[in-house]
XYZ file of C-alpha atoms in Angstrom:
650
model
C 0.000 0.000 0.000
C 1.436 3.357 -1.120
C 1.602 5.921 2.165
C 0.092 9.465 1.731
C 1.794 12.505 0.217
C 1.930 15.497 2.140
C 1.961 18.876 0.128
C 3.092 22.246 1.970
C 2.772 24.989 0.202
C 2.792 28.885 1.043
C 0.138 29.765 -1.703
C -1.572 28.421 -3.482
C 0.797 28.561 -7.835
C 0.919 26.348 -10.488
C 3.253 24.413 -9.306
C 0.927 22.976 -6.576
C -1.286 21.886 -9.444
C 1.407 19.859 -11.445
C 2.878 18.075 -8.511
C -0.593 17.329 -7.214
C -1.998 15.702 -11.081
C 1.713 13.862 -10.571
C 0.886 12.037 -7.191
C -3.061 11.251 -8.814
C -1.060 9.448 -12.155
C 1.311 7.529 -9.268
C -1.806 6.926 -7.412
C -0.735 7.947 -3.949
C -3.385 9.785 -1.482
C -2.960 13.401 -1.149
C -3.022 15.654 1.897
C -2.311 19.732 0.904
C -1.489 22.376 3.503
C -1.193 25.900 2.378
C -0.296 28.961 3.969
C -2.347 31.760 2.644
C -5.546 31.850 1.507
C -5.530 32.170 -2.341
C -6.249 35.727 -3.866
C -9.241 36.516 -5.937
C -7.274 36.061 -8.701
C -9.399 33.893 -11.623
C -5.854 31.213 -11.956
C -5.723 30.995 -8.283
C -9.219 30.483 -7.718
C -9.488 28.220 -10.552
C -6.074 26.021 -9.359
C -7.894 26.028 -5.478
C -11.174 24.968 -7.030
C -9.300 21.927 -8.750
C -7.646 20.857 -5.765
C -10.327 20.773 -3.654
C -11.952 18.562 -6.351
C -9.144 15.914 -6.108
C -7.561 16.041 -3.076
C -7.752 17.065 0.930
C -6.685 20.801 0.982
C -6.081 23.092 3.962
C -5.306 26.704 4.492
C -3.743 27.166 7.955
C -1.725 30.761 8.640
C -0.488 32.099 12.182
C -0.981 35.887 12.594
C -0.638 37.605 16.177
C -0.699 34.388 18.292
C -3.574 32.942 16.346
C -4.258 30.614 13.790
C -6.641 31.564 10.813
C -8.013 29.288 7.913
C -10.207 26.969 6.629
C -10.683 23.492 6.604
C -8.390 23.300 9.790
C -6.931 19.389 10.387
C -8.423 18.417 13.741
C -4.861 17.949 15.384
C -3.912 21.413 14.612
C -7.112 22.138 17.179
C -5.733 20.246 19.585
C -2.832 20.469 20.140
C -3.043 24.422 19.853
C -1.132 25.263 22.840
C 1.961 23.574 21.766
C 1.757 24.334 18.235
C 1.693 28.546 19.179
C 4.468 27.964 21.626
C 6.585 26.622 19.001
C 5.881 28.635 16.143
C 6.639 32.244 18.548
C 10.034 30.763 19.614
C 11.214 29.031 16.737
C 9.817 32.130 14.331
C 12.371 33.857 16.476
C 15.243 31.749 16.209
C 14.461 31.592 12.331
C 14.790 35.053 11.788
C 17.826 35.543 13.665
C 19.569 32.940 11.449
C 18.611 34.293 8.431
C 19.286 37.985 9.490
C 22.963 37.122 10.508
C 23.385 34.640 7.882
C 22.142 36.222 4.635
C 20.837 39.973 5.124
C 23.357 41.311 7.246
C 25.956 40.323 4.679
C 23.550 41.600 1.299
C 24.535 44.710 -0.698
C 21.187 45.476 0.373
C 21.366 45.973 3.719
C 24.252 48.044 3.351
C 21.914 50.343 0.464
C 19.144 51.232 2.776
C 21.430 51.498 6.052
C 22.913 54.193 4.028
C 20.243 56.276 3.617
C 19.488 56.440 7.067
C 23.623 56.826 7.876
C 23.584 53.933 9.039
C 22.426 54.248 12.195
C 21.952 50.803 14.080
C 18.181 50.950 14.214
C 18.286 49.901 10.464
C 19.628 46.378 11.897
C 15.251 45.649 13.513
C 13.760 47.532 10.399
C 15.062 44.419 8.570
C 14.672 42.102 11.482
C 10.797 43.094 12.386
C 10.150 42.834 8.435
C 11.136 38.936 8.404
C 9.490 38.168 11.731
C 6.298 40.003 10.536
C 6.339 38.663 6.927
C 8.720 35.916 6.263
C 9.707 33.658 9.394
C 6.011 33.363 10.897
C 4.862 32.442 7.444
C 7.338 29.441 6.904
C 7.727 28.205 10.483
C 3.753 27.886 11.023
C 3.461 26.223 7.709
C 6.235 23.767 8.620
C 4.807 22.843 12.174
C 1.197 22.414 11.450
C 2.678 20.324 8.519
C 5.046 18.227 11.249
C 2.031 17.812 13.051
C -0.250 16.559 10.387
C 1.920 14.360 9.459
C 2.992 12.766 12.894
C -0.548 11.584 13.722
C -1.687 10.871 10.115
C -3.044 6.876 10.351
C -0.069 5.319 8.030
C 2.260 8.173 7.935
C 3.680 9.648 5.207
C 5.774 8.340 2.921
C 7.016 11.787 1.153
C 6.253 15.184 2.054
C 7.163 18.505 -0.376
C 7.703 22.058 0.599
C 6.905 24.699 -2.102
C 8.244 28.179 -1.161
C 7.492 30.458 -3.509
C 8.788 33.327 -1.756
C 11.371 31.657 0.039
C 13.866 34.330 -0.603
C 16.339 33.314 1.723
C 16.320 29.208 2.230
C 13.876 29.727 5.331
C 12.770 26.005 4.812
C 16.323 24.717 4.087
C 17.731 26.626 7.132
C 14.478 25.770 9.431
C 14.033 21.971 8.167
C 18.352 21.130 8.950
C 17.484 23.132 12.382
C 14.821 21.492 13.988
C 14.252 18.285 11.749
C 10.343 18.592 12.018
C 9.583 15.314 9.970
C 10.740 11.955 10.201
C 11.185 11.488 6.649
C 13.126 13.523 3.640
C 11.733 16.264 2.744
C 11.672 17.582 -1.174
C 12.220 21.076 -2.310
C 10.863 21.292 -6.033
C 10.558 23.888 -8.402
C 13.239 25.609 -6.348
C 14.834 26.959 -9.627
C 11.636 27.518 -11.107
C 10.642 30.378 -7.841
C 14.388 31.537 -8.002
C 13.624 32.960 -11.437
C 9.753 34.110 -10.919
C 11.397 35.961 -7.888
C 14.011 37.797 -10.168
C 11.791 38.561 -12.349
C 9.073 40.493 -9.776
C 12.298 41.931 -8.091
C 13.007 43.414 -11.107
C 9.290 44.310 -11.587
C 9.228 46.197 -8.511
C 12.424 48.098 -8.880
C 10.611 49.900 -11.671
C 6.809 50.068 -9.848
C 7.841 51.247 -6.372
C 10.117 54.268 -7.685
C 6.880 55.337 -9.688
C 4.140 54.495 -7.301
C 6.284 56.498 -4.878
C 6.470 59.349 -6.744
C 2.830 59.775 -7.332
C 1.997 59.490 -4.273
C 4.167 62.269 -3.743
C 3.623 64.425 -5.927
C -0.064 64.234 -5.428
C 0.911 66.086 -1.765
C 2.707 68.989 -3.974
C 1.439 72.097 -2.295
C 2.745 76.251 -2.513
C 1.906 76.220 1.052
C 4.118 73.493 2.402
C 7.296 75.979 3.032
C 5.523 78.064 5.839
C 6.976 78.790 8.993
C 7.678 75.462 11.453
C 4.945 75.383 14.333
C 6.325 74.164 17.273
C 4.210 70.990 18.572
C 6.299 69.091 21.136
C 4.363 66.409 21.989
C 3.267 64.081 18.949
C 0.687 60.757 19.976
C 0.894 58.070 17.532
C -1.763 55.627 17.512
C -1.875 52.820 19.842
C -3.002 55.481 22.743
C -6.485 54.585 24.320
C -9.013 57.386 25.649
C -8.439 57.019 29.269
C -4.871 57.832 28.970
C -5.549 60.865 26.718
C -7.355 62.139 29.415
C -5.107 61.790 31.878
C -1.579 62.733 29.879
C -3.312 66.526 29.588
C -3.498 69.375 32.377
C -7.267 70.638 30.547
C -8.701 67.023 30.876
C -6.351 65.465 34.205
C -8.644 65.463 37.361
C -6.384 63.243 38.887
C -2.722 63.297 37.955
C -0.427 66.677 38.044
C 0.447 67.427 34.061
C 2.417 69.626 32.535
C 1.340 69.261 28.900
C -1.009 70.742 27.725
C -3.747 70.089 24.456
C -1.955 73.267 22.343
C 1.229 71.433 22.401
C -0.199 67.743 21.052
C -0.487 66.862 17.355
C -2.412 63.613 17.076
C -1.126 61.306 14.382
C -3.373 58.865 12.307
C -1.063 55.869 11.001
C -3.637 52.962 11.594
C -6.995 51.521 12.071
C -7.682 51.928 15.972
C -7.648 56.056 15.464
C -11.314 55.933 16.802
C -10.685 57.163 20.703
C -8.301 59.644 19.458
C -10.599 60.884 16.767
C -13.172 60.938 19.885
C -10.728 62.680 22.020
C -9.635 65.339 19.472
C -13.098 66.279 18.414
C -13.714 67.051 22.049
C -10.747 69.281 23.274
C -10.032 70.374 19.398
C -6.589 69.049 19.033
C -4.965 68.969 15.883
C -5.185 65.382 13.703
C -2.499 64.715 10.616
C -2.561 62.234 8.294
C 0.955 61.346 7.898
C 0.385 59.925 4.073
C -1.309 63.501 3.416
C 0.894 65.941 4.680
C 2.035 68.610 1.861
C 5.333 68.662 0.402
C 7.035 71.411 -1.006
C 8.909 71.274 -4.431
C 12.050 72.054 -3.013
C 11.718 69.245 -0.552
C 11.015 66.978 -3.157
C 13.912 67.825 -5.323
C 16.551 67.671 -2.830
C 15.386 65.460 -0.338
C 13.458 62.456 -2.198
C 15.026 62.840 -5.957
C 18.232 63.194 -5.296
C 19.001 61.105 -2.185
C 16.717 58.174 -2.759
C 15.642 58.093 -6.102
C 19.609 59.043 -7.518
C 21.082 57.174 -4.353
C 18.763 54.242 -2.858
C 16.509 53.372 -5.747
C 18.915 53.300 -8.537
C 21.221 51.139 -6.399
C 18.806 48.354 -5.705
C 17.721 48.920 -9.321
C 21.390 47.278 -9.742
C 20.672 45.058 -7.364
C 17.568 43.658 -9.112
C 19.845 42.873 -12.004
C 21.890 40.962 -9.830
C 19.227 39.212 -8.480
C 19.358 40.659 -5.410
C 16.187 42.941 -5.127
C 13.660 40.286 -4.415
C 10.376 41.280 -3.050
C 10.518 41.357 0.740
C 13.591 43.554 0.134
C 11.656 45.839 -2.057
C 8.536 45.864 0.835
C 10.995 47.163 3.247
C 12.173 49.523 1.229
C 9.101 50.738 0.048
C 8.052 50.811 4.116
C 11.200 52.762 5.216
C 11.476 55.137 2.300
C 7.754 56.113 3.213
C 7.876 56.422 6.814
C 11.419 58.507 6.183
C 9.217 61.268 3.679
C 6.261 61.206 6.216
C 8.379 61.393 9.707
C 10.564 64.396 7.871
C 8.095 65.984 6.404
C 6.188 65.996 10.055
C 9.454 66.982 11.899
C 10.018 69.713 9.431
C 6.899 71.280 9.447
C 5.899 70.872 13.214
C 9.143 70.759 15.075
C 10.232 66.975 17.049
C 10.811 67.109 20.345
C 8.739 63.961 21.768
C 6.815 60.934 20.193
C 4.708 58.791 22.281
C 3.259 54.887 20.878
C 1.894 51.947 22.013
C 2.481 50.187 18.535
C 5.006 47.224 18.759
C 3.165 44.967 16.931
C 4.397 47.674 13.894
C 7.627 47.784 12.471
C 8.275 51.567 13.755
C 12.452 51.678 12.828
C 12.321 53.891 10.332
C 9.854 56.444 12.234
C 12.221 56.208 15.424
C 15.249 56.995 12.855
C 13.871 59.444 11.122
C 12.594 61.520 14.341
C 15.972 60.506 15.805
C 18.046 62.718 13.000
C 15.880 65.575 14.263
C 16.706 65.557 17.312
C 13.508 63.791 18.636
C 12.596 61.185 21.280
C 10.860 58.153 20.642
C 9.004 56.831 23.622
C 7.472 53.395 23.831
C 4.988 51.871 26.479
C 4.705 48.483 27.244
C 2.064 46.536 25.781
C 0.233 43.459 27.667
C 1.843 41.488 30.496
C 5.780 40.760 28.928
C 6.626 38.807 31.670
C 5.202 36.410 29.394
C 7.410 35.509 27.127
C 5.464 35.337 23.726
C 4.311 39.151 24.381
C 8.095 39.078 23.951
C 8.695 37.457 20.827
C 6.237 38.115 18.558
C 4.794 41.845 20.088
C 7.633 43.810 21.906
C 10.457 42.002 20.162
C 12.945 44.612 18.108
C 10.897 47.769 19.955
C 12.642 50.624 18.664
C 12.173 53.281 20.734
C 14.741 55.831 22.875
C 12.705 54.984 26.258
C 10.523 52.659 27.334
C 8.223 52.622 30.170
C 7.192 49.321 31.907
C 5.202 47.888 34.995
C 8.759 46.425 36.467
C 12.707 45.798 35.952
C 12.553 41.875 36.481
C 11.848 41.507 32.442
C 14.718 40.006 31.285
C 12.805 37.391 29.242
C 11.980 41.105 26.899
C 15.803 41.983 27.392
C 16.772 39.340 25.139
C 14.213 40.013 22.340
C 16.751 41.762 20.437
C 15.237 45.188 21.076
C 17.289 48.693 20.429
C 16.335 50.754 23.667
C 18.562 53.626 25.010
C 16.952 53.431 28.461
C 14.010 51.087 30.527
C 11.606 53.170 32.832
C 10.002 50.485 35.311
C 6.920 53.333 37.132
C 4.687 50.246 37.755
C 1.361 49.196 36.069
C -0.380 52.613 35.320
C -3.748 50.514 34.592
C -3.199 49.651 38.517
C -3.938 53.570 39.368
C -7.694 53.059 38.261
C -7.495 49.970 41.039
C -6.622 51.898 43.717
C -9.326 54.788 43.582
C -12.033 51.773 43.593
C -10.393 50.475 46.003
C -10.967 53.364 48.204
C -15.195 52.713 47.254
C -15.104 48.921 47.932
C -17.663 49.731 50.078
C -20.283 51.780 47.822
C -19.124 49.234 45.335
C -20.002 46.416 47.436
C -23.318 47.220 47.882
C -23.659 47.896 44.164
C -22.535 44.499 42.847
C -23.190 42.580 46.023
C -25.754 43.109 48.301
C -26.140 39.500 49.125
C -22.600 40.004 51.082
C -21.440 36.858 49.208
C -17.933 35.283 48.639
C -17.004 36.958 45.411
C -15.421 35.576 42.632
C -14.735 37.225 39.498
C -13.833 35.911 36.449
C -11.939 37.611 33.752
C -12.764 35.100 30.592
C -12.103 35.090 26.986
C -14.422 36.486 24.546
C -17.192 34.102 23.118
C -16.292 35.307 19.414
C -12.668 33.738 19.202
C -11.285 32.031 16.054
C -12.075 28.238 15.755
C -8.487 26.964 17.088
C -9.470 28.875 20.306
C -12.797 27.238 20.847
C -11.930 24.010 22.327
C -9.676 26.088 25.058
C -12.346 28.544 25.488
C -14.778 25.994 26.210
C -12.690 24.314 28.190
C -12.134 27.328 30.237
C -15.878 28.005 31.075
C -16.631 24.193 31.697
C -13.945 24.604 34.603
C -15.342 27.490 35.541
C -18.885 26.205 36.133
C -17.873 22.827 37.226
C -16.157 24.937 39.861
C -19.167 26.919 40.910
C -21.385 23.883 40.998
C -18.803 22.570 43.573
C -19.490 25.173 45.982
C -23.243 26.535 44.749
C -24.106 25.333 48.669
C -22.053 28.046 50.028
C -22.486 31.953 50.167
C -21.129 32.633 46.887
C -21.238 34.252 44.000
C -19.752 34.255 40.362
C -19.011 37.445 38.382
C -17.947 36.369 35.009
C -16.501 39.757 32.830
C -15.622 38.514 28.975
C -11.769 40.316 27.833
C -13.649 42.197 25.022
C -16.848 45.171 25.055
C -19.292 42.322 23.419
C -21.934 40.622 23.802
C -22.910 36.880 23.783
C -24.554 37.993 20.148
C -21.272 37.810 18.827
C -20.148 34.675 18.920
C -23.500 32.616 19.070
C -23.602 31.980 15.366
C -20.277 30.259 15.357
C -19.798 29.224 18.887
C -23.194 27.471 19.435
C -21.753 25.428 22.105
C -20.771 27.985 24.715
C -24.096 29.807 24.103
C -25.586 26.423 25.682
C -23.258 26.635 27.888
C -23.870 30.244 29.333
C -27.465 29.919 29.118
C -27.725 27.128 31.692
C -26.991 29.838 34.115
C -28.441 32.726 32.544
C -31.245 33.148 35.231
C -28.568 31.391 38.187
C -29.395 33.658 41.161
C -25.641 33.173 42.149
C -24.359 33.686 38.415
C -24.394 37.575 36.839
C -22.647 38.157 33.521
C -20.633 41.510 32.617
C -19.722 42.802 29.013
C -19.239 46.739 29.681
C -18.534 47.058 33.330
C -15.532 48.550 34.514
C -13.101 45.439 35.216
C -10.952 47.277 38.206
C -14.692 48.456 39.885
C -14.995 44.153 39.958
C -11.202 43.992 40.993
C -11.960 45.699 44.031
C -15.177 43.937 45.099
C -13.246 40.361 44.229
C -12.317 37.524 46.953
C -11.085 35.539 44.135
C -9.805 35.532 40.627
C -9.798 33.207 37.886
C -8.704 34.550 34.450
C -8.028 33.425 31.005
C -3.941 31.959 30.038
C -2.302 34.718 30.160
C -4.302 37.670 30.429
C -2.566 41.193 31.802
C -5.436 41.083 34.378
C -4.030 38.289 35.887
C -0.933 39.952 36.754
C -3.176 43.453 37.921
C -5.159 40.887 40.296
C -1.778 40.144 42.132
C -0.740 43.512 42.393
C -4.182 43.677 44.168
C -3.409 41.179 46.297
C -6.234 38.858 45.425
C -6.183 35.210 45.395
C -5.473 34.553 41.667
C -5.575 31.429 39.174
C -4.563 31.521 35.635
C -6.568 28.656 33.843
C -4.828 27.686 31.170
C -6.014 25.506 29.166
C -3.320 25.211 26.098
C -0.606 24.281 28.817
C 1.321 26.952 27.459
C 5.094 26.112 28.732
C 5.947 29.960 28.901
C 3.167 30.504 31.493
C 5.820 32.038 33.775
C 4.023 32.345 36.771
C 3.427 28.108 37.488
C 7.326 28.696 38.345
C 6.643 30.981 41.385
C 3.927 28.828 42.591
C 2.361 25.727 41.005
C -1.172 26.576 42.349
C -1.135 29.625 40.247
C -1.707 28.142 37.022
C -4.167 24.966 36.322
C -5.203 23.797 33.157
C -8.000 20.996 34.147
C -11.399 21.576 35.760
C -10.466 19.456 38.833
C -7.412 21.546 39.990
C -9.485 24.936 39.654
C -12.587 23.289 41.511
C -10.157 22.000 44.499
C -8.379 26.042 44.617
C -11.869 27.572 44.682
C -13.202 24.975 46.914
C -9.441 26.201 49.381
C -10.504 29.858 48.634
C -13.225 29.626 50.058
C -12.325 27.815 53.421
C -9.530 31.013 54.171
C -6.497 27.690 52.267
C -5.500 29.925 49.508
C -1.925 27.899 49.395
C 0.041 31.069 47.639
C 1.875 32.540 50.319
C 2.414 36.996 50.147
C 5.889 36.452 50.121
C 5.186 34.294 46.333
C 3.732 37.575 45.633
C 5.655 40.110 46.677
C 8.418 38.316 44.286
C 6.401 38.479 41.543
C 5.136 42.210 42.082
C 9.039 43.159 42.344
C 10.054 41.725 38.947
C 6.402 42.677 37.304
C 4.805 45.584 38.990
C 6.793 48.022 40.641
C 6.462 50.523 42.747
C 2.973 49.427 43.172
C 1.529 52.366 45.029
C -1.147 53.687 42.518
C 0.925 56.159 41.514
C 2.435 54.732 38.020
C 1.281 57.363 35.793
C 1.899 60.292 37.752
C 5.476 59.049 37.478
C 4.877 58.501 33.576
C 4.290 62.198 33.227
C 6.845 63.189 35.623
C 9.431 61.251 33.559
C 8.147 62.695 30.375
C 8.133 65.999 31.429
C 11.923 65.759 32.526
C 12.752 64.170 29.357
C 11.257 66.940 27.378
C 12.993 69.468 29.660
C 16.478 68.160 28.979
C 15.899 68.062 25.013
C 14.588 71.815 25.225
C 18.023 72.355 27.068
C 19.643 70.343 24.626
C 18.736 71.986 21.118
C 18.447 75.372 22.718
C 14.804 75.800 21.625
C 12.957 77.393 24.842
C 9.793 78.571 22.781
């Protein structure tokens, strides 16, 4: 009996189709993984149509600690937690092989290093563009492929890897790495992609130069040489309402600011604009579009023709020819050149003194560059709880930022990430502030959600609408939940259950119709009440108890309040860090979490202060409620020193 064939493929070409009819003619069953779902193109959507005619095809693609598709093999589901922990880590390790190995080296590198003089930022502009692009897409491909093939019934007897933008022997270099399959694995068409990448290298170095210049000179304006206006504060996007109103004296009610609205210039770069937009509109602060600002002729003359399109451009025109200009090199050109014009246009006609973001999940090294050359500061908050390792790797990892603020100093997990950071701020966990005002109402607030006077526990879930890979942990998660409660319904108690996202059990009905059985068998539960839009830290400070979801931030904000805590962690993730302070503060199966409520309850929490006190000093301190009073206080020091520094006191 002839064993199965396992195609991997990152998209769907025509390649697929030939090797495909080739395995039908040598009769040999067919299994086909691809990477990206296929473009409405009419030839792709044909080729997909035809496979899924003949054979057993599967789209699977990782994007921000997820995995998307359709048609998802059933091991791939569950084995979820292990399959995310590998593709993070070894997504990192990939792209710091090929980075050392074959772009540091390239004529490339050294083009566009040049036309930001070089300045050692340009070393994670390359290094975020593989991780975001290139290494995630090849490394989740290969391991869902590893694992389809280790539990297939017969195994498989060959298994081929078509990379048709593997510019850089990703699957060569990842496959003699890790050895991921038990048998050899085939690389066709290899020479076939090497030329169809030449030839759209080549493609681009004549597209790009021209779409770039009409973008440009659609900005042309007679207006764009007027006098600089000095704003010293820019907010990029990433910045959420609540700290908005905080970070200004006209809006602060609680903190001491020395900013003020004049100052601020709001910058749109991305899709989650809307609580700035809301913000702006209120206290009329000034909103740019950084792809709209005008441009003067003179600025386009000798500051885009003649350094980039003379210099950078031509070059890795030459390059092409080569065959060195393939198209990832060409998308972080194209992404640097831009941000370059936009930053220095912005700088130019506004002044740079400070530049506040939240957006690491963005490759930001040309922005931090650019407002570098000006004499600017990039500053960078931290996003989500990075004691956790994968925050790390595929969120914080090569930040690029002057200063950083974060909840504590113990992150050396993040210190490793390859980052370029001039200097670490640890104030604490500025959400933690909002804690500690409750805090002070936990009586009012009692009453409020609690008349009954009942044992409180609050639980801080995931959200109902999560993508299908999720939904066997989810459930999971709210079956130990409630097999918890009904262990102790007999007792004074009662079970606040808030979902991580604003929305409602609507959402995720249609595709979840599981969980929505679930909930409602305790819809009406006199001893059950469900949250979607209450304020998490008014909850925090009525709690007794806390479960939450893996590794939610809130997990590490219900230590800092001191309240008994359990992650429930269903994926088993083996970066969970805090099992290693205390093994009762992670469980992944329904009869661990019922036996720590069941503790809770009696006055046995086992987790002793002095477990967290250790934690709080690596991840959240000072922890006084004071976090973002110190944010400003830094800030405002900061932006003292660089008024000192370029001699501008205006």
């Amino acid at each position: 009996m002839k064993k199965n064939t396992l195609i991997l493929a990152d998209r769907i070409t025509f390649p697929i189709f030939c090797l495909v009819l080739f395995s039908i003619i040598m009769k040999r069953p067919i299994k086909v993984l691809c990477g990206i779902l296929p473009a409405l193109r009419l030839s792709r959507l044909f080729i997909n149509h035809c496979l899924m005619r003949v054979c057993d095809i599967s789209f699977v693609y990782y994007d921000h600690l997820d995995l998307h598709g359709s048609n998802i093999p059933k091991v791939l589901i569950e084995s979820f937690g292990e399959l995310k922990d590998n593709i993070n880590e070894r997504s990192f390790l990939l792209c710091e092989q090929i980075f050392e190995r074959t772009v540091a080296p390239s004529r490339t590198y050294r083009n566009i290093a040049a036309l930001f003089n070089h300045d050692r930022r340009v070393n994670n502009l390359f290094r975020k563009a593989l991780l975001l692009h290139y290494c995630k897409i090849y490394t989740s491909l290969i391991e869902c492929g590893s694992l389809v093939a280790a539990q297939a019934d017969g195994g498989f007897g060959r298994v081929y890897l078509l990379g048709s933008r593997d510019y850089f022997n990703a699957c060569k270099c990842y496959i003699e790495t890790f050895r991921p399959f038990s048998v050899d694995v085939h690389l066709p068409f290899k020479r076939y992609f090497l030329i169809w990448n030449w030839l759209l290298g080549l493609a681009l170095s004549l597209a790009v130069p021209v779409y770039v210049l009409s973008t440009i000179l659609r900005r042309l304006s007679k207006t764009a040489n007027i006098s600089p206006v000095a704003k010293p504060i820019w907010l990029s996007t990433g910045i959420n309402y609540t700290f908005l109103t905080n970070f200004f004296s006209e809006t602060s009610d609680v903190y001491r600011s020395a900013f003020h609205v004049k100052d601020a210039l709001f910058l749109l770069e991305g899709s989650d604009s809307g609580q700035m937009l809301r913000y702006s509109s209120e206290r009329a602060v000034e909103i740019v579009n950084v792809k709209n600002t005008p441009l003067s002729l003179n600025y386009i003359v000798n500051n885009v023709i003649r350094p980039v399109y003379c210099g950078t451009f031509f070059r890795q025109f030459l390059l092409s020819l080569s065959g060195e200009g393939n198209l990832l090199y060409w998308r972080i050109m194209y992404k640097a050149v831009t941000d370059k014009i936009n930053f220095e246009t912005l700088a130019r006609r506004y002044g740079v003194r400070m530049y506040l973001t939240a957006r690491f999940n963005e490759n930001n090294a040309a922005k931090v560059m650019t407002i570098n050359a000006f004499k600017g500061q990039a500053v960078g908050f931290q996003f989500g709880d990075v004691a956790h390792p994968l925050m790390n790797l595929f969120v914080n990892a090569y930040a690029s930022v002057n200063h950083f603020f974060m909840y504590g100093d113990g992150l050396t997990e993040f210190k490793k990430c390859g980052h370029i950071i001039d200097s670490f701020h640890p104030v604490g966990l500025d959400r933690m502030d909002a804690f500690f005002r409750f805090k002070e109402q936990a009586g009012f607030l009692r009453l409020k959600h609690n008349p009954e006077k009942a044992f409180v526990i609050v639980v801080f879930g995931p959200a109902y609408n999560e993508t299908l890979p999720r939904h066997r942990n989810v459930l999971s998660f709210y079956h130990s939940v409630f097999a918890a409660f009904l262990q102790v319904v007999d007792h004074n108690v009662k079970f606040i259950i808030k979902v991580h996202k604003k929305s409602s059990m609507a959402d995720g009905e249609a595709d979840f119709p599981e969980l929505a059985t679930l909930i409602e068998l305790f819809r009406d539960h006199p001893k059950v009440h469900y949250c979607y839009y209450e304020n998490p830290y008014e909850l925090l400070a009525i709690a007794d108890m806390v479960i939450t979801w893996s590794s939610s931030t809130t997990g590490l904000e219900a230590i800092a309040a001191g309240k008994p805590t359990v992650f429930v962690d269903p994926m088993k993730s083996r970066y969970l860090i805090y099992g290693s302070f205390h093994p009762s503060l992670v469980v992944s199966g329904k009869k661990d979490l019922q036996r720590l409520v069941d503790m809770t309850i009696k006055g046995e929490y086992p987790v002793s202060p002095e477990v967290y006190e250790r934690i709080l000093r690596l991840y959240c301190a000072p922890n006084d409620g004071q976090a973002f009073q110190r944010i400003l206080d830094i800030l405002i020091d900061l932006d003292v020193r660089q008024w000192a520094n370029t001699g501008d006191f205006n």
